[in-house]
């Protein structure tokens, strides 16, 4: 355990001052100054983004291995398992789309011969986040381009084709939910919807396995939906061959998974939850993996290093729960399940969640909350962060694991550096996203905050 270094400073100044005034020295005062171990932050971070865990998508083998790694690491650094999770695991089930092979979209000619194959991620992605969007299926057929914002209610009359390709002009100012419902309300439904979208980061679509709004795991009655980049839309629009072949194999499965929970028991029955989600988006099955270095191997490594330093420091007066949440990317499933289980008392615990910390560009350190009961906690962290020298602000992002706690009445914040450059793309790696020294410094800040 090379990370268990002791940073001890022994102060002997008293010896000198006491002999100066002639009194005998009964003992030297020893002040032990404990810090977060930057090497331990890096060790955990590198492990979480390693090939072994393949991007940690909930419900996959890589996620299971990451869960086991964190469990054994919590045990090794001396966190104890809470009563409600005797093996450090809090199990729950949730819906997750797990791909069997890479999603495909190509232009074909009348004989079905490939004319132009689009690149998953850069040119297009599947859209499977709603009940009306099919997760599994394939189709080949003629398509019609719809560019007119007023055509939406009469498309079925305009074409006999089964594939409807909408420009941004046609989707206009509608939210996609409203738009799809309008399209699917038409008398004759399409088999496939393709729509132009510019939700790209660094030329790559923002990926998401979101299932938060799905009620069940059969979306068989839906249609196949794909987002295409403006460039890909133009290629489809300009093509002389007007046939598309598509295929999606994202199996929506209900899976049994776990949050990983360890604690420092101060026998106080009140204290803090320090948390960070360890899951991410997994393998695209096209040779690219979403490693999720900033999102959120960074937050988990900070959390583990804070826990390690607190155990090393010894004796604590409060209870501290350290929770690595699972199923965050699909819609905060792990934290929601944890809050619903009712293990902790709303009046007795405050939540400090960490999601995306240690960006290697100058960016604001956000303290994010959405409910008034979190204002005091947020203000306290803000003042301390500014004193610490951080470029700190408060904000109101709800899309992380503090949110279910806030909804239940807990004071809860997420600390986040929302660097969007590589957000939810395969480019979010340690080299591209992270400043290791800065990440360790933020962990040190939270550690000092809790002392
Ligand atoms: Zn994310």
Short mmCIF file of C-alpha atoms and ligand atoms in Angstrom, two decimals:
data_model
loop_
_atom_site.label_atom_id
_atom_site.label_comp_id
_atom_site.label_asym_id
_atom_site.label_seq_id
_atom_site.Cartn_x
_atom_site.Cartn_y
_atom_site.Cartn_z
CA UNK A 1 0.00 0.00 0.00
CA UNK A 2 2.39 2.67 -1.17
CA UNK A 3 -0.36 5.28 -1.00
CA UNK A 4 -0.50 5.15 2.78
CA UNK A 5 2.19 7.72 3.29
CA UNK A 6 2.14 9.65 6.49
CA UNK A 7 2.75 13.34 6.12
CA UNK A 8 3.88 14.13 9.61
CA UNK A 9 5.35 17.36 10.73
CA UNK A 10 6.73 17.24 14.21
CA UNK A 11 6.82 20.63 15.77
CA UNK A 12 9.49 21.03 18.40
CA UNK A 13 9.34 24.79 18.76
CA UNK A 14 7.89 24.35 22.24
CA UNK A 15 11.03 22.66 23.44
CA UNK A 16 13.02 25.78 22.69
CA UNK A 17 10.53 28.24 24.14
CA UNK A 18 10.11 26.20 27.31
CA UNK A 19 13.78 25.81 28.03
CA UNK A 20 14.07 29.56 27.52
CA UNK A 21 11.68 30.23 30.37
CA UNK A 22 13.24 27.52 32.47
CA UNK A 23 10.37 25.06 32.75
CA UNK A 24 10.92 21.37 32.23
CA UNK A 25 9.50 19.82 29.05
CA UNK A 26 7.18 16.97 29.91
CA UNK A 27 6.51 16.10 26.27
CA UNK A 28 6.98 17.53 22.86
CA UNK A 29 3.79 18.63 21.14
CA UNK A 30 3.27 16.62 18.03
CA UNK A 31 1.01 17.98 15.36
CA UNK A 32 0.34 15.59 12.55
CA UNK A 33 -0.69 17.29 9.36
CA UNK A 34 -2.53 14.90 7.08
CA UNK A 35 -3.11 15.65 3.38
CA UNK A 36 -4.79 13.96 0.47
CA UNK A 37 -2.27 11.75 -1.32
CA UNK A 38 -2.02 12.96 -4.96
CA UNK A 39 -0.48 9.62 -6.01
CA UNK A 40 -3.54 7.79 -4.67
CA UNK A 41 -5.86 10.09 -6.68
CA UNK A 42 -3.92 9.22 -9.84
CA UNK A 43 -3.84 5.49 -9.04
CA UNK A 44 -7.64 5.30 -8.70
CA UNK A 45 -8.22 7.51 -11.73
CA UNK A 46 -5.94 5.43 -13.98
CA UNK A 47 -7.52 2.20 -12.81
CA UNK A 48 -11.07 3.41 -13.50
CA UNK A 49 -10.26 4.48 -17.07
CA UNK A 50 -8.27 1.30 -17.82
CA UNK A 51 -9.24 -1.10 -20.63
CA UNK A 52 -10.28 -3.63 -18.01
CA UNK A 53 -13.40 -1.62 -17.14
CA UNK A 54 -14.28 -0.72 -20.76
CA UNK A 55 -15.99 2.55 -19.94
CA UNK A 56 -17.97 1.18 -16.93
CA UNK A 57 -21.43 1.07 -18.54
CA UNK A 58 -23.95 -0.05 -15.90
CA UNK A 59 -24.96 -3.68 -16.38
CA UNK A 60 -21.78 -4.68 -18.24
CA UNK A 61 -18.83 -6.76 -17.06
CA UNK A 62 -16.61 -3.67 -16.98
CA UNK A 63 -19.01 -1.95 -14.59
CA UNK A 64 -19.10 -5.06 -12.37
CA UNK A 65 -15.29 -5.13 -12.26
CA UNK A 66 -15.16 -1.43 -11.35
CA UNK A 67 -17.70 -2.07 -8.59
CA UNK A 68 -15.56 -4.92 -7.20
CA UNK A 69 -12.43 -2.78 -7.44
CA UNK A 70 -14.03 0.04 -5.44
CA UNK A 71 -15.45 -2.39 -2.90
CA UNK A 72 -12.05 -3.96 -2.22
CA UNK A 73 -10.36 -0.55 -2.22
CA UNK A 74 -12.81 0.81 0.36
CA UNK A 75 -12.03 -2.19 2.53
CA UNK A 76 -8.28 -1.79 2.00
CA UNK A 77 -8.16 1.87 3.05
CA UNK A 78 -10.14 1.09 6.19
CA UNK A 79 -13.68 2.25 5.48
CA UNK A 80 -16.24 0.07 7.23
CA UNK A 81 -19.32 -1.43 5.62
CA UNK A 82 -22.53 0.22 6.89
CA UNK A 83 -25.25 -1.92 8.48
CA UNK A 84 -27.51 -1.60 5.45
CA UNK A 85 -24.76 -2.73 3.06
CA UNK A 86 -22.77 -5.34 4.90
CA UNK A 87 -20.59 -6.19 1.91
CA UNK A 88 -20.22 -2.49 0.93
CA UNK A 89 -22.84 -3.05 -1.77
CA UNK A 90 -26.30 -1.53 -2.05
CA UNK A 91 -28.11 -3.44 -4.79
CA UNK A 92 -30.94 -2.17 -6.99
CA UNK A 93 -32.31 -2.82 -10.45
CA UNK A 94 -32.71 -0.51 -13.42
CA UNK A 95 -33.18 -0.29 -17.17
CA UNK A 96 -30.13 0.03 -19.35
CA UNK A 97 -29.61 -0.15 -23.11
CA UNK A 98 -26.75 -2.55 -23.87
CA UNK A 99 -25.54 -2.75 -27.45
CA UNK A 100 -24.80 -6.02 -29.20
CA UNK A 101 -23.04 -4.40 -32.13
CA UNK A 102 -22.37 -0.93 -33.46
CA UNK A 103 -25.39 0.97 -34.77
CA UNK A 104 -25.42 1.30 -38.57
CA UNK A 105 -26.70 3.85 -41.07
CA UNK A 106 -25.89 3.81 -44.77
CA UNK A 107 -27.18 5.00 -48.11
CA UNK A 108 -27.85 2.09 -50.48
CA UNK A 109 -28.93 1.88 -54.10
CA UNK A 110 -32.11 0.31 -55.41
CA UNK A 111 -30.44 -3.12 -55.34
CA UNK A 112 -29.36 -2.71 -51.73
CA UNK A 113 -25.69 -2.15 -52.59
CA UNK A 114 -23.90 0.21 -50.22
CA UNK A 115 -23.31 3.70 -51.60
CA UNK A 116 -22.22 5.60 -48.48
CA UNK A 117 -21.61 4.21 -45.01
CA UNK A 118 -21.85 6.74 -42.17
CA UNK A 119 -19.53 6.70 -39.14
CA UNK A 120 -21.21 5.99 -35.82
CA UNK A 121 -20.57 8.86 -33.43
CA UNK A 122 -19.14 11.39 -35.87
CA UNK A 123 -22.00 11.25 -38.41
CA UNK A 124 -24.93 9.87 -36.47
CA UNK A 125 -26.21 8.07 -33.37
CA UNK A 126 -29.32 6.13 -32.51
CA UNK A 127 -31.98 7.77 -30.34
CA UNK A 128 -33.39 5.31 -27.81
CA UNK A 129 -34.26 7.45 -24.84
CA UNK A 130 -38.05 7.20 -25.05
CA UNK A 131 -40.78 4.58 -25.19
CA UNK A 132 -41.59 5.52 -28.77
CA UNK A 133 -38.00 4.90 -29.95
CA UNK A 134 -37.07 1.32 -30.75
CA UNK A 135 -33.87 -0.06 -29.26
CA UNK A 136 -33.58 -3.06 -31.54
CA UNK A 137 -34.45 -3.33 -35.20
CA UNK A 138 -33.31 -2.98 -38.78
CA UNK A 139 -34.94 -1.53 -41.87
CA UNK A 140 -34.14 -0.79 -45.48
CA UNK A 141 -36.25 1.42 -47.69
CA UNK A 142 -36.82 4.63 -49.61
CA UNK A 143 -36.64 7.98 -47.84
CA UNK A 144 -38.13 11.43 -48.22
CA UNK A 145 -36.41 14.64 -47.14
CA UNK A 146 -38.69 16.94 -45.17
CA UNK A 147 -37.37 20.47 -45.00
CA UNK A 148 -40.57 22.46 -44.51
CA UNK A 149 -41.47 23.54 -40.95
CA UNK A 150 -45.16 23.38 -41.83
CA UNK A 151 -45.07 19.88 -43.35
CA UNK A 152 -45.06 18.05 -40.03
CA UNK A 153 -48.82 17.43 -39.89
CA UNK A 154 -49.19 16.33 -43.48
CA UNK A 155 -46.04 14.27 -44.14
CA UNK A 156 -48.09 11.11 -44.47
CA UNK A 157 -49.92 12.71 -47.39
CA UNK A 158 -46.71 13.91 -49.00
CA UNK A 159 -44.89 10.61 -49.26
CA UNK A 160 -45.43 6.89 -49.41
CA UNK A 161 -41.86 6.28 -48.25
CA UNK A 162 -41.28 4.65 -44.85
CA UNK A 163 -38.20 6.66 -43.90
CA UNK A 164 -38.74 10.33 -43.06
CA UNK A 165 -35.64 12.52 -42.92
CA UNK A 166 -36.18 15.86 -41.17
CA UNK A 167 -33.92 18.90 -41.46
CA UNK A 168 -33.39 21.26 -38.53
CA UNK A 169 -35.61 23.60 -40.47
CA UNK A 170 -38.45 21.07 -40.24
CA UNK A 171 -38.01 20.21 -36.55
CA UNK A 172 -37.83 23.95 -35.96
CA UNK A 173 -38.36 25.11 -32.44
CA UNK A 174 -40.20 22.02 -31.22
CA UNK A 175 -38.69 20.02 -28.40
CA UNK A 176 -37.87 16.59 -29.82
CA UNK A 177 -40.38 14.93 -27.51
CA UNK A 178 -43.20 17.09 -28.83
CA UNK A 179 -41.94 16.73 -32.38
CA UNK A 180 -41.79 12.92 -32.33
CA UNK A 181 -45.23 12.70 -30.78
CA UNK A 182 -46.64 14.91 -33.52
CA UNK A 183 -44.99 12.80 -36.23
CA UNK A 184 -46.18 9.56 -34.66
CA UNK A 185 -49.71 10.91 -34.31
CA UNK A 186 -50.05 11.07 -38.09
CA UNK A 187 -52.34 8.53 -39.74
CA UNK A 188 -49.57 6.57 -41.37
CA UNK A 189 -46.49 6.22 -39.22
CA UNK A 190 -42.97 6.07 -40.63
CA UNK A 191 -40.80 3.00 -39.95
CA UNK A 192 -37.72 5.15 -39.45
CA UNK A 193 -37.18 8.78 -38.43
CA UNK A 194 -33.87 10.49 -39.21
CA UNK A 195 -33.37 14.03 -37.98
CA UNK A 196 -30.62 16.58 -38.35
CA UNK A 197 -28.97 17.55 -35.07
CA UNK A 198 -25.99 19.64 -34.07
CA UNK A 199 -25.53 18.18 -30.58
CA UNK A 200 -21.87 17.47 -31.21
CA UNK A 201 -18.75 18.02 -29.09
CA UNK A 202 -15.50 18.25 -31.03
CA UNK A 203 -17.23 16.75 -34.08
CA UNK A 204 -18.68 13.81 -32.15
CA UNK A 205 -22.26 13.29 -31.06
CA UNK A 206 -22.96 13.63 -27.34
CA UNK A 207 -23.78 10.03 -26.40
CA UNK A 208 -26.25 9.02 -23.72
CA UNK A 209 -27.81 5.75 -22.49
CA UNK A 210 -30.58 7.76 -20.78
CA UNK A 211 -33.63 5.69 -19.79
CA UNK A 212 -34.87 7.98 -17.05
CA UNK A 213 -38.27 8.61 -18.61
CA UNK A 214 -39.02 5.06 -19.75
CA UNK A 215 -41.77 3.22 -17.98
CA UNK A 216 -41.06 -0.34 -19.10
CA UNK A 217 -38.55 -2.28 -21.06
CA UNK A 218 -40.56 -2.97 -24.16
CA UNK A 219 -40.45 -0.23 -26.71
CA UNK A 220 -41.27 -2.62 -29.54
CA UNK A 221 -44.12 -0.51 -30.80
CA UNK A 222 -41.89 2.46 -31.43
CA UNK A 223 -39.95 3.47 -34.51
CA UNK A 224 -36.23 3.48 -35.23
CA UNK A 225 -34.88 6.98 -34.67
CA UNK A 226 -31.46 8.39 -35.65
CA UNK A 227 -29.79 11.76 -35.22
CA UNK A 228 -27.50 12.80 -38.07
CA UNK A 229 -24.95 15.62 -38.18
CA UNK A 230 -25.53 18.61 -40.49
CA UNK A 231 -22.84 17.17 -42.84
CA UNK A 232 -24.44 13.73 -42.90
CA UNK A 233 -27.85 15.31 -43.46
CA UNK A 234 -26.47 17.17 -46.46
CA UNK A 235 -25.00 13.92 -47.86
CA UNK A 236 -28.37 12.17 -47.50
CA UNK A 237 -30.17 15.15 -49.02
CA UNK A 238 -27.80 15.39 -52.00
CA UNK A 239 -27.60 11.67 -52.70
CA UNK A 240 -28.90 10.45 -56.02
CA UNK A 241 -29.77 7.10 -54.50
CA UNK A 242 -32.70 7.59 -52.14
CA UNK A 243 -32.56 4.45 -50.01
CA UNK A 244 -31.29 4.00 -46.47
CA UNK A 245 -30.38 0.91 -44.49
CA UNK A 246 -30.36 1.19 -40.70
CA UNK A 247 -29.81 -1.17 -37.80
CA UNK A 248 -29.82 -0.75 -34.02
CA UNK A 249 -29.14 -3.47 -31.45
CA UNK A 250 -29.38 -1.68 -28.14
CA UNK A 251 -31.03 -4.29 -25.97
CA UNK A 252 -32.99 -2.60 -23.20
CA UNK A 253 -32.46 -4.78 -20.18
CA UNK A 254 -33.43 -4.67 -16.54
CA UNK A 255 -30.19 -5.34 -14.66
CA UNK A 256 -29.25 -5.98 -11.04
CA UNK A 257 -26.41 -3.63 -10.09
CA UNK A 258 -24.95 -1.96 -7.01
CA UNK A 259 -23.82 1.29 -5.49
CA UNK A 260 -20.62 0.87 -3.45
CA UNK A 261 -20.81 2.29 0.09
CA UNK A 262 -18.22 2.59 2.82
CA UNK A 263 -18.19 4.71 5.94
CA UNK A 264 -16.24 6.24 8.77
CA UNK A 265 -18.37 5.65 11.82
CA UNK A 266 -18.06 8.55 14.25
CA UNK A 267 -21.01 7.08 16.24
CA UNK A 268 -22.73 10.42 15.76
CA UNK A 269 -25.76 9.40 13.69
CA UNK A 270 -25.28 12.57 11.71
CA UNK A 271 -22.71 13.89 9.29
CA UNK A 272 -21.92 13.87 5.58
CA UNK A 273 -22.34 11.84 2.45
CA UNK A 274 -19.42 12.26 0.04
CA UNK A 275 -20.36 10.76 -3.30
CA UNK A 276 -19.46 10.42 -6.97
CA UNK A 277 -20.87 8.22 -9.74
CA UNK A 278 -18.50 5.57 -11.09
CA UNK A 279 -20.49 4.40 -14.12
CA UNK A 280 -20.08 5.83 -17.61
CA UNK A 281 -21.11 5.09 -21.21
CA UNK A 282 -19.09 1.98 -22.09
CA UNK A 283 -18.05 0.53 -25.42
CA UNK A 284 -19.34 1.86 -28.75
CA UNK A 285 -18.37 -1.48 -30.37
CA UNK A 286 -16.80 0.37 -33.29
CA UNK A 287 -13.29 0.31 -31.84
CA UNK A 288 -13.95 3.29 -29.58
CA UNK A 289 -14.69 3.28 -25.87
CA UNK A 290 -16.08 6.10 -23.73
CA UNK A 291 -13.55 6.04 -20.90
CA UNK A 292 -15.11 8.88 -18.92
CA UNK A 293 -11.97 10.27 -17.31
CA UNK A 294 -13.48 13.61 -16.34
CA UNK A 295 -17.00 12.07 -16.23
CA UNK A 296 -16.60 10.70 -13.64
CA UNK A 297 -13.45 8.74 -12.85
CA UNK A 298 -12.22 12.14 -11.61
CA UNK A 299 -14.90 12.54 -8.93
CA UNK A 300 -14.55 8.94 -7.73
CA UNK A 301 -10.77 9.20 -7.42
CA UNK A 302 -11.18 12.45 -5.44
CA UNK A 303 -13.77 10.79 -3.19
CA UNK A 304 -11.55 7.76 -2.53
CA UNK A 305 -8.53 9.96 -1.77
CA UNK A 306 -10.58 12.07 0.65
CA UNK A 307 -11.75 8.88 2.39
CA UNK A 308 -8.19 7.51 2.53
CA UNK A 309 -6.86 10.75 4.07
CA UNK A 310 -9.71 10.89 6.60
CA UNK A 311 -9.12 7.32 7.74
CA UNK A 312 -5.38 8.05 8.00
CA UNK A 313 -6.08 11.13 10.06
CA UNK A 314 -8.01 8.97 12.52
CA UNK A 315 -10.80 9.70 15.01
CA UNK A 316 -13.75 11.56 13.48
CA UNK A 317 -16.60 13.15 15.37
CA UNK A 318 -19.23 12.75 12.65
CA UNK A 319 -20.43 9.90 10.44
CA UNK A 320 -19.15 10.01 6.87
CA UNK A 321 -20.62 7.86 4.11
CA UNK A 322 -18.58 7.49 0.93
CA UNK A 323 -20.80 6.36 -1.93
CA UNK A 324 -19.78 5.45 -5.47
CA UNK A 325 -23.11 5.66 -7.28
CA UNK A 326 -24.02 3.45 -10.21
CA UNK A 327 -26.53 4.06 -13.02
CA UNK A 328 -26.09 7.83 -13.04
CA UNK A 329 -25.81 8.19 -16.80
CA UNK A 330 -29.16 6.46 -17.44
CA UNK A 331 -30.91 9.01 -15.22
CA UNK A 332 -29.60 9.05 -11.60
CA UNK A 333 -30.85 5.51 -10.91
CA UNK A 334 -28.32 4.63 -8.17
CA UNK A 335 -28.80 7.76 -6.07
CA UNK A 336 -32.57 7.59 -6.55
CA UNK A 337 -32.63 3.97 -5.31
CA UNK A 338 -30.41 4.92 -2.36
CA UNK A 339 -32.63 7.84 -1.31
CA UNK A 340 -35.79 5.73 -1.73
CA UNK A 341 -34.36 3.04 0.55
CA UNK A 342 -34.45 5.62 3.35
CA UNK A 343 -31.18 4.61 5.04
CA UNK A 344 -30.35 8.15 6.14
CA UNK A 345 -32.31 10.79 8.00
CA UNK A 346 -33.06 13.95 6.03
CA UNK A 347 -32.32 16.18 9.01
CA UNK A 348 -29.03 14.54 9.88
CA UNK A 349 -26.97 14.31 6.71
CA UNK A 350 -25.63 16.75 4.14
CA UNK A 351 -24.52 15.55 0.72
CA UNK A 352 -21.43 16.67 -1.15
CA UNK A 353 -21.43 15.00 -4.57
CA UNK A 354 -18.55 15.32 -7.04
CA UNK A 355 -19.01 15.00 -10.79
CA UNK A 356 -16.35 16.10 -13.31
CA UNK A 357 -13.49 17.67 -11.38
CA UNK A 358 -9.92 18.52 -12.34
CA UNK A 359 -10.36 19.87 -15.86
CA UNK A 360 -7.11 20.94 -17.53
CA UNK A 361 -8.52 24.22 -18.81
CA UNK A 362 -9.32 27.26 -16.66
CA UNK A 363 -12.97 26.77 -15.80
CA UNK A 364 -15.33 27.72 -13.01
CA UNK A 365 -15.69 25.45 -10.00
CA UNK A 366 -19.47 25.22 -9.68
CA UNK A 367 -21.35 24.47 -6.49
CA UNK A 368 -24.67 23.33 -7.85
CA UNK A 369 -28.02 23.04 -6.09
CA UNK A 370 -31.69 23.23 -7.04
CA UNK A 371 -33.58 23.42 -3.75
CA UNK A 372 -33.66 26.17 -1.07
CA UNK A 373 -32.68 23.84 1.78
CA UNK A 374 -29.24 23.52 0.17
CA UNK A 375 -28.50 27.25 0.17
CA UNK A 376 -26.66 27.29 3.49
CA UNK A 377 -24.44 24.34 2.56
CA UNK A 378 -23.75 25.87 -0.83
CA UNK A 379 -22.90 29.27 0.63
CA UNK A 380 -20.54 27.70 3.18
CA UNK A 381 -18.69 25.77 0.48
CA UNK A 382 -18.58 28.86 -1.76
CA UNK A 383 -16.95 30.99 0.94
CA UNK A 384 -14.41 28.30 1.75
CA UNK A 385 -13.67 27.66 -1.93
CA UNK A 386 -13.02 31.34 -2.56
CA UNK A 387 -10.74 31.51 0.50
CA UNK A 388 -8.94 28.44 -0.84
CA UNK A 389 -8.32 30.35 -4.08
CA UNK A 390 -10.74 28.52 -6.34
CA UNK A 391 -12.64 30.27 -9.11
CA UNK A 392 -15.90 29.21 -7.43
CA UNK A 393 -19.48 30.09 -8.30
CA UNK A 394 -22.90 28.73 -7.38
CA UNK A 395 -25.20 27.32 -10.08
CA UNK A 396 -28.36 25.26 -10.42
CA UNK A 397 -27.56 22.12 -12.40
CA UNK A 398 -29.88 19.26 -11.42
CA UNK A 399 -28.40 16.55 -13.61
CA UNK A 400 -26.28 14.73 -11.04
CA UNK A 401 -26.65 12.56 -7.95
CA UNK A 402 -27.29 15.38 -5.46
CA UNK A 403 -30.68 15.92 -7.10
CA UNK A 404 -32.66 12.91 -5.71
CA UNK A 405 -31.34 13.86 -2.25
CA UNK A 406 -32.55 17.43 -2.70
CA UNK A 407 -35.94 16.20 -3.86
CA UNK A 408 -36.21 14.18 -0.65
CA UNK A 409 -35.36 17.24 1.45
CA UNK A 410 -31.63 16.78 2.16
CA UNK A 411 -29.26 19.71 1.80
CA UNK A 412 -27.12 18.52 -1.13
CA UNK A 413 -24.69 19.95 -3.65
CA UNK A 414 -22.73 18.76 -6.64
CA UNK A 415 -19.24 20.14 -7.15
CA UNK A 416 -18.53 20.27 -10.88
CA UNK A 417 -16.18 21.76 -13.45
CA UNK A 418 -18.45 21.42 -16.45
CA UNK A 419 -15.85 21.24 -19.21
CA UNK A 420 -17.96 20.30 -22.25
CA UNK A 421 -15.14 19.86 -24.79
CA UNK A 422 -15.13 16.04 -24.70
CA UNK A 423 -18.29 15.53 -22.64
CA UNK A 424 -19.91 12.15 -23.42
CA UNK A 425 -17.57 11.29 -26.29
CA UNK A 426 -14.72 8.76 -26.57
CA UNK A 427 -12.27 11.70 -26.35
CA UNK A 428 -12.78 12.16 -22.58
CA UNK A 429 -9.43 10.65 -21.53
CA UNK A 430 -6.93 11.59 -18.79
CA UNK A 431 -4.55 13.12 -21.36
CA UNK A 432 -7.26 15.18 -23.04
CA UNK A 433 -9.31 16.26 -20.01
CA UNK A 434 -7.47 16.12 -16.71
CA UNK A 435 -4.94 18.21 -14.80
CA UNK A 436 -3.84 15.69 -12.17
CA UNK A 437 -2.37 18.28 -9.83
CA UNK A 438 -5.54 20.37 -9.97
CA UNK A 439 -7.71 17.31 -9.33
CA UNK A 440 -5.68 16.38 -6.24
CA UNK A 441 -5.91 20.00 -5.08
CA UNK A 442 -9.71 19.94 -5.34
CA UNK A 443 -9.76 16.69 -3.33
CA UNK A 444 -7.55 18.42 -0.75
CA UNK A 445 -10.01 21.33 -0.65
CA UNK A 446 -12.96 19.04 0.14
CA UNK A 447 -10.86 17.15 2.68
CA UNK A 448 -10.00 20.41 4.50
CA UNK A 449 -13.61 21.54 4.26
CA UNK A 450 -14.66 18.45 6.20
CA UNK A 451 -12.10 18.87 9.00
ZN1 LIG B 1 -22.10 11.89 -17.69
#
